[in-house]
Amino acid sequence: MDRSDLFQLASLLLTYPDEELLAAGDELRAAAAGVGEFERFVEWLLTGTPTEVQRHYVETFDLRRRSGLYLTYYLHGDTRKRGMALLMLKQRYRAHGLRLADGELPDLLPIVLEFAATAGPGDGEAPLRQHRQGIELLRSALHEARTPYALILDVVCAQLPQLTGEDLAALTSLAFDGPPVETAGLDEVGLGPRLEVYR
Protein backbone atom coordinates (compact mmCIF):
# COMPACT_ATOMS: atom_id res chain seq x y z
CA MET A 1 0.00 0.00 0.00
CA ASP A 2 1.51 3.37 -0.97
CA ARG A 3 1.39 6.43 1.30
CA SER A 4 -1.54 7.98 -0.51
CA ASP A 5 -3.70 4.85 -0.16
CA LEU A 6 -2.60 4.46 3.44
CA PHE A 7 -3.63 7.99 4.40
CA GLN A 8 -6.87 7.66 2.44
CA LEU A 9 -7.83 4.46 4.25
CA ALA A 10 -6.84 5.90 7.64
CA SER A 11 -9.06 8.90 6.88
CA LEU A 12 -11.99 6.64 6.08
CA LEU A 13 -11.54 4.43 9.15
CA LEU A 14 -11.43 7.46 11.45
CA THR A 15 -14.84 8.69 10.30
CA TYR A 16 -18.05 7.92 12.15
CA PRO A 17 -19.01 4.28 11.43
CA ASP A 18 -22.35 4.92 9.77
CA GLU A 19 -24.39 2.33 7.89
CA GLU A 20 -22.64 3.05 4.60
CA LEU A 21 -19.19 2.45 6.05
CA LEU A 22 -20.23 -0.72 7.86
CA ALA A 23 -21.94 -2.08 4.76
CA ALA A 24 -18.67 -1.86 2.84
CA GLY A 25 -17.09 -4.71 4.84
CA ASP A 26 -15.66 -6.63 1.88
CA GLU A 27 -14.15 -3.48 0.39
CA LEU A 28 -12.63 -2.47 3.73
CA ARG A 29 -11.08 -5.91 4.22
CA ALA A 30 -9.61 -5.81 0.72
CA ALA A 31 -8.24 -2.28 1.21
CA ALA A 32 -6.69 -3.17 4.58
CA ALA A 33 -5.00 -6.35 3.32
CA GLY A 34 -1.28 -6.43 4.00
CA VAL A 35 -1.30 -3.82 6.81
CA GLY A 36 -1.68 -5.76 10.04
CA GLU A 37 -2.96 -2.88 12.14
CA PHE A 38 -5.60 -1.99 9.58
CA GLU A 39 -6.62 -5.63 9.22
CA ARG A 40 -7.10 -6.00 12.99
CA PHE A 41 -9.04 -2.75 13.21
CA VAL A 42 -11.37 -3.65 10.35
CA GLU A 43 -12.11 -7.05 11.90
CA TRP A 44 -12.99 -5.35 15.19
CA LEU A 45 -15.13 -2.79 13.36
CA LEU A 46 -17.10 -5.42 11.47
CA THR A 47 -17.45 -7.88 14.36
CA GLY A 48 -19.43 -5.63 16.71
CA THR A 49 -23.00 -4.52 16.20
CA PRO A 50 -23.54 -1.12 14.55
CA THR A 51 -24.83 0.28 17.85
CA GLU A 52 -21.76 -0.94 19.74
CA VAL A 53 -19.19 0.48 17.35
CA GLN A 54 -21.07 3.77 16.95
CA ARG A 55 -21.31 4.18 20.72
CA HIS A 56 -17.62 3.37 21.04
CA TYR A 57 -16.75 6.04 18.45
CA VAL A 58 -18.76 8.72 20.25
CA GLU A 59 -17.32 7.78 23.65
CA THR A 60 -13.80 7.80 22.25
CA PHE A 61 -13.75 10.97 20.18
CA ASP A 62 -16.73 13.12 21.12
CA LEU A 63 -16.93 12.71 24.89
CA ARG A 64 -13.21 12.81 25.73
CA ARG A 65 -11.39 16.07 25.15
CA ARG A 66 -8.02 14.30 25.43
CA SER A 67 -8.80 12.21 22.35
CA GLY A 68 -10.57 14.71 20.13
CA LEU A 69 -9.90 14.61 16.40
CA TYR A 70 -9.45 18.40 15.98
CA LEU A 71 -5.70 18.88 15.67
CA THR A 72 -5.37 22.63 16.22
CA TYR A 73 -6.88 22.26 19.70
CA TYR A 74 -3.81 20.37 20.93
CA LEU A 75 -1.45 23.14 19.85
CA HIS A 76 -3.55 26.25 20.42
CA GLY A 77 -6.45 25.33 22.74
CA ASP A 78 -9.47 27.62 22.39
CA THR A 79 -7.41 30.73 21.65
CA ARG A 80 -7.36 33.24 18.82
CA LYS A 81 -4.27 31.50 17.44
CA ARG A 82 -6.46 28.49 16.77
CA GLY A 83 -8.75 30.62 14.61
CA MET A 84 -5.78 31.74 12.54
CA ALA A 85 -4.53 28.17 12.22
CA LEU A 86 -7.95 27.04 10.97
CA LEU A 87 -8.03 29.87 8.43
CA MET A 88 -4.57 28.96 7.13
CA LEU A 89 -5.62 25.34 6.70
CA LYS A 90 -8.69 26.40 4.72
CA GLN A 91 -6.52 28.57 2.49
CA ARG A 92 -4.12 25.67 1.91
CA TYR A 93 -7.01 23.46 0.81
CA ARG A 94 -8.38 26.15 -1.52
CA ALA A 95 -4.95 26.58 -3.12
CA HIS A 96 -5.28 22.95 -4.21
CA GLY A 97 -8.82 23.44 -5.49
CA LEU A 98 -10.44 21.67 -2.54
CA ARG A 99 -13.40 22.90 -0.52
CA LEU A 100 -14.80 21.67 2.78
CA ALA A 101 -18.30 20.35 3.13
CA ASP A 102 -20.60 22.71 5.01
CA GLY A 103 -20.03 22.69 8.74
CA GLU A 104 -16.71 20.81 8.59
CA LEU A 105 -13.65 22.22 10.36
CA PRO A 106 -10.40 21.93 8.38
CA ASP A 107 -8.36 20.49 11.27
CA LEU A 108 -10.47 17.34 11.67
CA LEU A 109 -7.90 14.53 11.38
CA PRO A 110 -9.81 12.52 8.72
CA ILE A 111 -9.91 15.66 6.54
CA VAL A 112 -6.20 16.39 7.10
CA LEU A 113 -5.41 12.78 6.14
CA GLU A 114 -7.60 13.00 3.04
CA PHE A 115 -5.76 16.16 2.02
CA ALA A 116 -2.41 14.39 2.49
CA ALA A 117 -3.64 11.54 0.26
CA THR A 118 -4.92 13.95 -2.40
CA ALA A 119 -2.19 16.60 -2.51
CA GLY A 120 0.81 14.34 -1.96
CA PRO A 121 3.90 14.18 0.23
CA GLY A 122 5.05 17.81 0.04
CA ASP A 123 2.32 20.37 0.63
CA GLY A 124 -0.30 17.70 1.27
CA GLU A 125 1.49 16.21 4.27
CA ALA A 126 2.63 19.56 5.69
CA PRO A 127 -0.37 19.84 8.08
CA LEU A 128 0.38 16.35 9.43
CA ARG A 129 3.99 17.34 10.09
CA GLN A 130 2.92 20.67 11.59
CA HIS A 131 0.55 18.92 14.02
CA ARG A 132 2.88 15.99 14.74
CA GLN A 133 2.82 16.65 18.50
CA GLY A 134 -0.99 16.74 18.63
CA ILE A 135 -1.24 13.52 16.63
CA GLU A 136 1.19 11.85 19.04
CA LEU A 137 -0.82 13.05 22.04
CA LEU A 138 -3.97 11.66 20.44
CA ARG A 139 -2.25 8.33 19.79
CA SER A 140 -1.11 8.16 23.41
CA ALA A 141 -4.63 8.93 24.68
CA LEU A 142 -6.11 6.23 22.44
CA HIS A 143 -3.62 3.67 23.74
CA GLU A 144 -4.44 4.65 27.32
CA ALA A 145 -8.14 4.15 26.54
CA ARG A 146 -7.32 0.72 25.04
CA THR A 147 -9.35 1.45 21.95
CA PRO A 148 -8.72 -0.26 18.58
CA TYR A 149 -8.60 3.23 17.04
CA ALA A 150 -5.03 3.44 18.41
CA LEU A 151 -4.04 0.97 15.68
CA ILE A 152 -4.89 3.53 12.99
CA LEU A 153 -2.80 6.21 14.69
CA ASP A 154 0.11 3.76 14.96
CA VAL A 155 0.10 3.39 11.18
CA VAL A 156 -0.19 7.15 10.58
CA CYS A 157 2.59 8.03 13.04
CA ALA A 158 4.90 5.44 11.48
CA GLN A 159 4.71 7.45 8.22
CA LEU A 160 5.59 10.77 9.87
CA PRO A 161 9.03 12.11 10.82
CA GLN A 162 10.42 10.75 14.08
CA LEU A 163 9.92 12.89 17.13
CA THR A 164 12.93 15.01 18.05
CA GLY A 165 14.14 15.70 21.58
CA GLU A 166 12.47 19.11 21.30
CA ASP A 167 9.21 17.45 20.25
CA LEU A 168 9.35 15.07 23.21
CA ALA A 169 9.93 17.94 25.64
CA ALA A 170 6.99 19.86 24.15
CA LEU A 171 4.84 16.71 24.34
CA THR A 172 5.65 16.27 28.03
CA SER A 173 4.69 19.90 28.67
CA LEU A 174 1.47 19.63 26.66
CA ALA A 175 0.49 16.40 28.39
CA PHE A 176 1.09 17.97 31.81
CA ASP A 177 -0.28 21.50 31.26
CA GLY A 178 -2.86 20.89 28.55
CA PRO A 179 -3.51 23.21 25.59
CA PRO A 180 -3.04 26.98 25.98
CA VAL A 181 -5.81 29.00 27.65
CA GLU A 182 -6.63 32.55 26.64
CA THR A 183 -7.86 35.04 29.23
CA ALA A 184 -7.86 38.16 27.03
CA GLY A 185 -11.23 39.86 27.00
CA LEU A 186 -12.40 38.41 30.30
CA ASP A 187 -12.02 41.77 32.06
CA GLU A 188 -15.12 43.02 30.29
CA VAL A 189 -17.31 40.35 31.85
CA GLY A 190 -15.82 40.65 35.31
CA LEU A 191 -13.59 37.58 35.05
CA GLY A 192 -10.24 39.32 34.77
CA PRO A 193 -7.65 39.89 37.50
CA ARG A 194 -9.16 40.84 40.86
CA LEU A 195 -6.04 42.52 42.24
CA GLU A 196 -4.51 45.83 41.24
CA VAL A 197 -0.86 46.71 41.64
CA TYR A 198 -0.12 49.99 43.40
CA ARG A 199 3.28 51.66 43.22
XYZ file of N, CA and C in Angstrom, residues 54-163:
330
model
N -20.721 2.342 16.997
C -21.065 3.766 16.949
C -20.963 4.394 18.336
N -21.428 3.677 19.354
C -21.313 4.182 20.723
C -19.842 4.329 21.113
N -19.047 3.334 20.733
C -17.622 3.368 21.044
C -16.963 4.584 20.392
N -17.315 4.883 19.159
C -16.747 6.037 18.452
C -17.071 7.331 19.196
N -18.334 7.502 19.557
C -18.761 8.724 20.251
C -18.050 8.850 21.595
N -17.985 7.747 22.341
C -17.324 7.781 23.650
C -15.833 8.079 23.511
N -15.236 7.611 22.440
C -13.797 7.796 22.248
C -13.454 9.203 21.796
N -14.158 9.715 20.800
C -13.746 10.968 20.176
C -14.597 12.185 20.551
N -15.847 11.980 20.862
C -16.733 13.123 21.116
C -16.875 13.456 22.597
N -16.702 12.482 23.468
C -16.930 12.707 24.893
C -15.636 12.853 25.693
N -14.503 12.670 25.046
C -13.212 12.813 25.734
C -12.401 13.902 25.048
N -12.147 14.967 25.743
C -11.386 16.070 25.153
C -9.957 15.639 24.831
N -9.402 14.734 25.629
C -8.016 14.303 25.427
C -7.840 13.504 24.141
N -8.924 12.990 23.588
C -8.796 12.213 22.354
C -9.710 12.759 21.257
N -9.804 14.078 21.200
C -10.572 14.705 20.127
C -9.803 14.640 18.815
N -10.511 14.729 17.722
C -9.896 14.614 16.396
C -9.533 15.962 15.776
N -9.725 17.062 16.521
C -9.450 18.396 15.979
C -8.024 18.808 16.358
N -7.125 18.780 15.389
C -5.696 18.879 15.667
C -5.251 20.228 16.206
N -5.848 21.334 15.757
C -5.366 22.633 16.220
C -5.643 22.845 17.705
N -6.586 22.104 18.272
C -6.884 22.259 19.696
C -5.672 21.874 20.545
N -4.950 20.825 20.144
C -3.814 20.367 20.934
C -2.726 21.435 21.013
N -2.524 22.153 19.915
C -1.450 23.140 19.847
C -1.871 24.505 20.375
N -3.127 24.885 20.129
C -3.555 26.251 20.424
C -4.689 26.360 21.443
N -5.304 25.239 21.837
C -6.448 25.333 22.738
C -7.559 26.152 22.094
N -8.398 26.761 22.913
C -9.470 27.623 22.385
C -9.018 29.076 22.413
N -7.953 29.368 21.691
C -7.415 30.731 21.652
C -7.575 31.305 20.252
N -7.254 32.598 20.134
C -7.359 33.238 18.821
C -6.366 32.647 17.823
N -5.244 32.134 18.332
C -4.268 31.495 17.437
C -4.889 30.301 16.734
N -5.812 29.630 17.414
C -6.464 28.489 16.770
C -7.297 28.957 15.584
N -7.973 30.082 15.720
C -8.753 30.620 14.608
C -7.888 30.905 13.396
N -6.701 31.467 13.642
C -5.783 31.744 12.536
C -5.281 30.450 11.904
N -5.008 29.452 12.737
C -4.532 28.171 12.218
C -5.594 27.509 11.345
N -6.858 27.602 11.761
C -7.954 27.038 10.967
C -8.073 27.756 9.625
N -7.939 29.084 9.663
C -8.027 29.873 8.432
C -6.905 29.491 7.465
N -5.704 29.318 7.989
C -4.569 28.956 7.127
C -4.755 27.577 6.502
N -5.333 26.664 7.260
C -5.620 25.343 6.703
C -6.627 25.435 5.562
N -7.690 26.217 5.778
C -8.690 26.397 4.717
C -8.052 26.962 3.460
N -7.178 27.950 3.642
C -6.523 28.569 2.486
C -5.622 27.569 1.766
N -4.969 26.701 2.521
C -4.121 25.673 1.912
C -4.964 24.734 1.053
N -6.125 24.336 1.577
C -7.006 23.456 0.811
C -7.478 24.141 -0.475
N -7.876 25.415 -0.343
C -8.375 26.153 -1.516
C -7.306 26.277 -2.588
N -6.051 26.454 -2.158
C -4.951 26.578 -3.118
C -4.805 25.317 -3.963
N -5.312 24.210 -3.464
C -5.278 22.952 -4.213
C -6.633 22.642 -4.845
N -7.527 23.622 -4.851
C -8.823 23.441 -5.491
C -9.798 22.606 -4.686
N -9.576 22.497 -3.388
C -10.443 21.674 -2.541
C -11.268 22.554 -1.615
N -12.520 22.159 -1.418
C -13.397 22.903 -0.515
C -13.984 21.944 0.512
N -14.215 22.480 1.706
C -14.796 21.674 2.780
C -16.301 21.578 2.623
N -16.847 20.458 3.062
C -18.304 20.347 3.134
C -18.804 21.314 4.193
N -20.039 21.761 4.059
C -20.600 22.712 5.008
C -20.513 22.179 6.432
N -20.070 23.044 7.329
C -20.027 22.690 8.741
C -18.785 21.937 9.172
N -17.916 21.558 8.242
C -16.708 20.812 8.594
C -15.577 21.776 8.960
N -14.833 21.446 10.004
C -13.652 22.221 10.358
C -12.437 21.607 9.663
N -11.510 22.441 9.193
C -10.402 21.926 8.379
C -9.358 21.136 9.159
N -9.390 21.198 10.495
C -8.363 20.495 11.269
C -8.816 19.112 11.737
N -10.005 18.674 11.318
C -10.470 17.336 11.667
C -9.503 16.323 11.052
N -8.947 15.420 11.856
C -7.899 14.529 11.379
C -8.279 13.754 10.112
N -9.482 13.187 9.981
C -9.813 12.517 8.721
C -9.702 13.442 7.505
N -10.024 14.717 7.660
C -9.912 15.665 6.545
C -8.446 15.950 6.244
N -7.626 16.134 7.287
C -6.199 16.388 7.098
C -5.540 15.192 6.404
N -5.949 13.981 6.782
C -5.408 12.777 6.136
C -5.862 12.678 4.678
N -7.104 13.024 4.416
C -7.601 12.996 3.035
C -6.833 13.993 2.166
N -6.539 15.163 2.747
C -5.756 16.161 2.015
C -4.355 15.634 1.719
N -3.744 14.960 2.695
C -2.412 14.386 2.486
C -2.447 13.362 1.359
N -3.506 12.556 1.313
C -3.640 11.541 0.265
C -3.847 12.182 -1.103
N -4.574 13.296 -1.130
C -4.923 13.949 -2.396
C -3.792 14.809 -2.944
N -3.179 15.605 -2.060
C -2.193 16.600 -2.511
C -0.766 16.072 -2.527
N -0.519 14.950 -1.870
C 0.805 14.338 -1.963
C 1.757 14.696 -0.839
N 2.957 14.099 -0.885
C 3.903 14.175 0.229
C 4.347 15.588 0.624
N 4.542 16.484 -0.315
C 5.050 17.811 0.038
C 4.040 18.657 0.780
N 3.299 19.452 0.033
C 2.324 20.366 0.626
C 1.181 19.610 1.291
N 0.823 18.461 0.738
C -0.303 17.703 1.273
C -0.059 17.177 2.674
N 1.174 16.769 2.954
C 1.486 16.215 4.271
C 1.979 17.268 5.256
N 2.135 18.494 4.804
C 2.627 19.559 5.691
C 1.767 19.721 6.946
N 0.425 19.709 6.845
C -0.368 19.837 8.076
C -0.158 18.681 9.051
N 0.099 17.484 8.543
C 0.380 16.351 9.427
C 1.690 16.581 10.171
N 2.700 17.068 9.446
C 3.989 17.342 10.095
C 3.863 18.485 11.095
N 3.091 19.509 10.718
C 2.917 20.674 11.594
C 2.234 20.286 12.908
N 1.321 19.328 12.835
C 0.555 18.918 14.016
C 1.020 17.562 14.553
N 2.309 17.278 14.309
C 2.876 15.990 14.744
C 2.696 15.767 16.243
N 2.922 16.806 17.046
C 2.816 16.651 18.499
C 1.382 16.319 18.911
N 0.415 17.013 18.318
C -0.988 16.744 18.633
C -1.402 15.337 18.244
N -0.920 14.879 17.083
C -1.240 13.523 16.631
C -0.652 12.499 17.593
N 0.556 12.771 18.084
C 1.193 11.849 19.037
C 0.445 11.835 20.375
N -0.028 13.001 20.815
C -0.825 13.050 22.042
C -2.118 12.267 21.882
N -2.742 12.406 20.716
C -3.967 11.656 20.437
C -3.680 10.157 20.448
N -2.607 9.758 19.813
C -2.247 8.334 19.786
C -2.043 7.798 21.200
N -1.350 8.571 22.031
C -1.109 8.163 23.415
C -2.421 8.009 24.184
N -3.333 8.984 23.987
C -4.631 8.930 24.678
C -5.445 7.714 24.231
N -5.369 7.378 22.955
C -6.112 6.227 22.442
C -5.541 4.918 22.998
N -4.216 4.861 23.135
C -3.619 3.670 23.741
C -4.012 3.548 25.210
N -4.031 4.678 25.912
C -4.444 4.650 27.320
C -5.881 4.166 27.463
N -6.734 4.559 26.508
C -8.139 4.148 26.538
C -8.335 2.716 26.042
N -7.270 2.090 25.555
C -7.316 0.720 25.040
C -8.381 0.553 23.954
N -8.406 1.516 23.050
C -9.355 1.446 21.945
C -8.655 0.967 20.681
N -9.320 0.174 19.861
C -8.724 -0.261 18.584
C -8.359 0.908 17.664
N -8.941 2.087 17.883
C -8.598 3.234 17.039
C -7.124 3.606 17.164
N -6.467 3.184 18.260
C -5.032 3.442 18.406
C -4.235 2.782 17.289
N -4.736 1.667 16.766
C -4.043 0.968 15.680
C -3.897 1.861 14.449
N -4.928 2.637 14.166
C -4.886 3.529 12.995
C -3.827 4.609 13.197
N -3.785 5.166 14.406
C -2.796 6.215 14.685
C -1.383 5.649 14.662
N -1.219 4.388 15.048
C 0.105 3.758 14.961
C 0.605 3.765 13.520
N -0.275 3.423 12.593
C 0.103 3.387 11.177
C 0.428 4.793 10.677
N -0.415 5.764 11.025
C -0.191 7.150 10.579
C 1.129 7.677 11.123
N 1.369 7.500 12.423
C 2.589 8.034 13.036
C 3.847 7.385 12.475
N 3.739 6.126 12.060
C 4.902 5.441 11.478
C 5.316 6.067 10.148
N 4.404 6.801 9.494
C 4.707 7.453 8.221
C 5.268 8.859 8.406
N 5.188 9.387 9.609
C 5.595 10.774 9.865
C 7.027 10.821 10.384
N 7.661 11.997 10.301
C 9.031 12.107 10.819
C 9.104 11.710 12.291
N 10.231 11.133 12.682
C 10.416 10.749 14.077
C 10.400 11.982 14.962
N 9.942 11.797 16.179
C 9.916 12.894 17.134
C 11.347 13.248 17.559
